[in-house]
PDB file of C-alpha atoms in Angstrom:
ATOM      1  CA  ASP A   1       0.004   0.167   0.013  1.00 74.00           C
ATOM      2  CA  VAL A   2       0.879   3.316  -0.891  1.00 76.00           C
ATOM      3  CA  ILE A   3      -0.612   6.574   0.390  1.00 76.00           C
ATOM      4  CA  VAL A   4      -0.927   9.095  -2.746  1.00 79.00           C
ATOM      5  CA  THR A   5      -2.394  12.740  -2.567  1.00 74.00           C
ATOM      6  CA  ASN A   6      -3.078  16.480  -2.784  1.00 72.00           C
ATOM      7  CA  PRO A   7      -4.297  17.322   0.003  1.00 72.00           C
ATOM      8  CA  PRO A   8      -6.084  20.397   1.006  1.00 75.00           C
ATOM      9  CA  TYR A   9      -4.288  22.884   1.957  1.00 76.00           C
ATOM     10  CA  THR A  10      -6.476  24.881   4.882  1.00 77.00           C
ATOM     11  CA  SER A  11      -6.589  24.881   7.969  1.00 81.00           C
ATOM     12  CA  ASN A  12      -4.658  22.398   9.553  1.00 86.00           C
ATOM     13  CA  HIS A  13      -5.141  19.447   7.335  1.00 87.00           C
ATOM     14  CA  VAL A  14      -1.379  19.622   5.378  1.00 87.00           C
ATOM     15  CA  GLN A  15       1.049  19.067   9.392  1.00 87.00           C
ATOM     16  CA  ARG A  16      -2.172  16.032  10.240  1.00 87.00           C
ATOM     17  CA  LEU A  17      -1.482  14.380   7.351  1.00 87.00           C
ATOM     18  CA  LEU A  18       2.484  15.077   7.564  1.00 86.00           C
ATOM     19  CA  ASN A  19       2.173  13.554  11.189  1.00 85.00           C
ATOM     20  CA  PHE A  20      -0.110  10.342   9.878  1.00 87.00           C
ATOM     21  CA  CYS A  21       2.362   9.703   7.119  1.00 85.00           C
ATOM     22  CA  ALA A  22       5.434  10.020   9.615  1.00 83.00           C
ATOM     23  CA  SER A  23       2.886   7.101  12.148  1.00 84.00           C
ATOM     24  CA  ILE A  24       2.686   4.449   9.488  1.00 84.00           C
ATOM     25  CA  PRO A  25       5.752   2.715   7.696  1.00 82.00           C
ATOM     26  CA  GLN A  26       4.157   2.490   4.572  1.00 83.00           C
ATOM     27  CA  PRO A  27       5.383   4.142   2.005  1.00 84.00           C
ATOM     28  CA  CYS A  28       3.663   8.461   0.873  1.00 86.00           C
ATOM     29  CA  CYS A  29       4.223  10.351  -2.017  1.00 88.00           C
ATOM     30  CA  LEU A  30       2.139  13.983  -0.417  1.00 89.00           C
ATOM     31  CA  LEU A  31       1.521  16.922  -4.191  1.00 88.00           C
ATOM     32  CA  LEU A  32       2.035  19.639  -1.962  1.00 88.00           C
ATOM     33  CA  PRO A  33       3.021  23.210  -1.672  1.00 88.00           C
ATOM     34  CA  SER A  34       6.598  23.723  -1.881  1.00 88.00           C
ATOM     35  CA  TYR A  35       6.737  26.453   1.007  1.00 89.00           C
ATOM     36  CA  VAL A  36       5.241  23.720   2.591  1.00 88.00           C
ATOM     37  CA  TYR A  37       9.177  21.915   3.941  1.00 85.00           C
ATOM     38  CA  CYS A  38       9.234  25.383   5.607  1.00 87.00           C
ATOM     39  CA  LYS A  39       6.706  26.486   7.649  1.00 86.00           C
ATOM     40  CA  ASP A  40       7.864  25.726  11.477  1.00 84.00           C
ATOM     41  CA  PHE A  41       5.300  21.658  11.982  1.00 82.00           C
ATOM     42  CA  TYR A  42       7.466  20.395   9.373  1.00 81.00           C
ATOM     43  CA  GLY A  43      10.125  19.916  11.481  1.00 68.00           C
ATOM     44  CA  GLU A  44       8.501  18.966  14.162  1.00 62.00           C
ATOM     45  CA  GLY A  45       8.045  15.498  14.072  1.00 54.00           C
ATOM     46  CA  SER A  46       6.901  14.929  10.436  1.00 52.00           C
ATOM     47  CA  GLY A  47       9.885  16.559   9.200  1.00 53.00           C
ATOM     48  CA  SER A  48      12.311  13.371  10.110  1.00 60.00           C
ATOM     49  CA  TRP A  49       8.616  10.990   8.665  1.00 68.00           C
ATOM     50  CA  GLY A  50       9.508   8.392  11.164  1.00 65.00           C
ATOM     51  CA  GLU A  51      12.728   6.150  10.205  1.00 68.00           C
ATOM     52  CA  LEU A  52      12.809   7.461   7.365  1.00 73.00           C
ATOM     53  CA  GLU A  53      14.242  11.033   5.395  1.00 73.00           C
ATOM     54  CA  PRO A  54      11.743  12.825   3.670  1.00 79.00           C
ATOM     55  CA  PHE A  55      13.134  13.160   0.040  1.00 85.00           C
ATOM     56  CA  TYR A  56      11.969  16.137  -2.556  1.00 89.00           C
ATOM     57  CA  LEU A  57      11.259  15.476  -6.313  1.00 91.00           C
ATOM     58  CA  ALA A  58      10.304  18.314  -8.930  1.00 92.00           C
ATOM     59  CA  PRO A  59       8.326  18.496 -11.499  1.00 91.00           C
ATOM     60  CA  PRO A  60      10.718  19.866 -14.696  1.00 92.00           C
ATOM     61  CA  CYS A  61       8.159  22.789 -14.125  1.00 89.00           C
ATOM     62  CA  ARG A  62       5.549  24.221 -12.456  1.00 87.00           C
ATOM     63  CA  TYR A  63       1.988  22.259 -11.986  1.00 85.00           C
ATOM     64  CA  LYS A  64      -1.202  24.614 -13.446  1.00 80.00           C
ATOM     65  CA  TYR A  65      -4.887  22.929 -11.310  1.00 75.00           C
ATOM     66  CA  LYS A  66      -7.838  23.131 -12.879  1.00 73.00           C
ATOM     67  CA  SER A  67     -10.602  23.656 -11.254  1.00 69.00           C
ATOM     68  CA  PRO A  68     -13.510  20.747 -11.700  1.00 71.00           C
ATOM     69  CA  GLN A  69     -16.541  21.923 -13.248  1.00 72.00           C
ATOM     70  CA  GLY A  70     -19.246  23.334 -11.020  1.00 75.00           C
ATOM     71  CA  ALA A  71     -16.440  24.815  -8.234  1.00 74.00           C
ATOM     72  CA  LEU A  72     -17.939  27.524  -6.552  1.00 76.00           C
ATOM     73  CA  ASN A  73     -14.473  29.967  -5.629  1.00 71.00           C
ATOM     74  CA  ALA A  74     -14.309  31.417  -1.947  1.00 72.00           C
ATOM     75  CA  GLN A  75     -17.510  33.683  -1.993  1.00 81.00           C
ATOM     76  CA  GLY A  76     -19.475  30.884  -3.292  1.00 82.00           C
ATOM     77  CA  GLU A  77     -20.365  31.748  -6.927  1.00 82.00           C
ATOM     78  CA  ARG A  78     -19.672  28.872  -9.327  1.00 79.00           C
ATOM     79  CA  ARG A  79     -17.007  29.544 -11.890  1.00 69.00           C
ATOM     80  CA  LYS A  80     -17.081  29.830 -15.436  1.00 64.00           C
ATOM     81  CA  SER A  81     -16.403  26.860 -17.470  1.00 57.00           C
ATOM     82  CA  GLY A  82     -12.497  27.222 -19.377  1.00 53.00           C
ATOM     83  CA  SER A  83     -10.054  28.310 -18.938  1.00 49.00           C
ATOM     84  CA  GLY A  84      -8.816  31.784 -18.880  1.00 49.00           C
ATOM     85  CA  SER A  85      -8.487  34.874 -16.202  1.00 48.00           C
ATOM     86  CA  SER A  86     -11.770  33.596 -14.221  1.00 49.00           C
ATOM     87  CA  GLY A  87      -9.603  31.447 -12.161  1.00 47.00           C
ATOM     88  CA  GLN A  88      -9.959  27.789 -14.100  1.00 60.00           C
ATOM     89  CA  VAL A  89      -6.677  27.200 -14.406  1.00 69.00           C
ATOM     90  CA  THR A  90      -4.057  28.246 -11.720  1.00 71.00           C
ATOM     91  CA  ALA A  91      -0.415  28.438 -10.358  1.00 70.00           C
ATOM     92  CA  PRO A  92      -0.572  29.638  -7.154  1.00 76.00           C
ATOM     93  CA  PHE A  93       2.344  28.277  -5.784  1.00 82.00           C
ATOM     94  CA  THR A  94       5.323  26.612  -7.037  1.00 88.00           C
ATOM     95  CA  SER A  95       4.265  22.321  -5.986  1.00 89.00           C
ATOM     96  CA  PHE A  96       6.975  19.072  -5.661  1.00 89.00           C
ATOM     97  CA  TRP A  97       6.437  16.085  -4.202  1.00 91.00           C
ATOM     98  CA  TYR A  98       7.490  15.050  -0.858  1.00 89.00           C
ATOM     99  CA  LEU A  99       8.506  10.843  -1.161  1.00 88.00           C
ATOM    100  CA  LYS A 100       8.371   8.156   1.706  1.00 85.00           C
ATOM    101  CA  ALA A 101      10.475   5.208   0.257  1.00 81.00           C
ATOM    102  CA  ALA A 102      12.677   2.758   1.525  1.00 75.00           C
ATOM    103  CA  PRO A 103      16.084   3.071   0.066  1.00 72.00           C
ATOM    104  CA  PRO A 104      15.689   1.001  -3.011  1.00 68.00           C
ATOM    105  CA  THR A 105      12.851   2.905  -3.841  1.00 68.00           C
ATOM    106  CA  ARG A 106      14.642   6.163  -3.427  1.00 67.00           C
ATOM    107  CA  ALA A 107      17.890   4.677  -6.058  1.00 70.00           C
ATOM    108  CA  ALA A 108      15.014   3.569  -8.670  1.00 73.00           C
ATOM    109  CA  LEU A 109      13.856   7.351  -8.831  1.00 68.00           C
TER     110      LEU A 109
END
């Protein structure tokens, strides 16, 4: 089993997810904003992810995120379909993969 997720970045979701990943022996692949490793909570128990040190995989270019059809914006209004300046396709921050895996898996990547 492997956990692969792109969690919500609001509230304490990221901190809770990192703590959970630190508490389990399974590998994890988390797509998170690049700023997460600079947060105070990252070094508090989640930075080592238990027995394994985390490592990172950066995409060759910045990921763009597309909102699902019918999604609501921060004001609760339905977003327009398609892409463009209305916010359906966004790249609000750089993202990369935070990975937890055993050394043989790390070597393969």
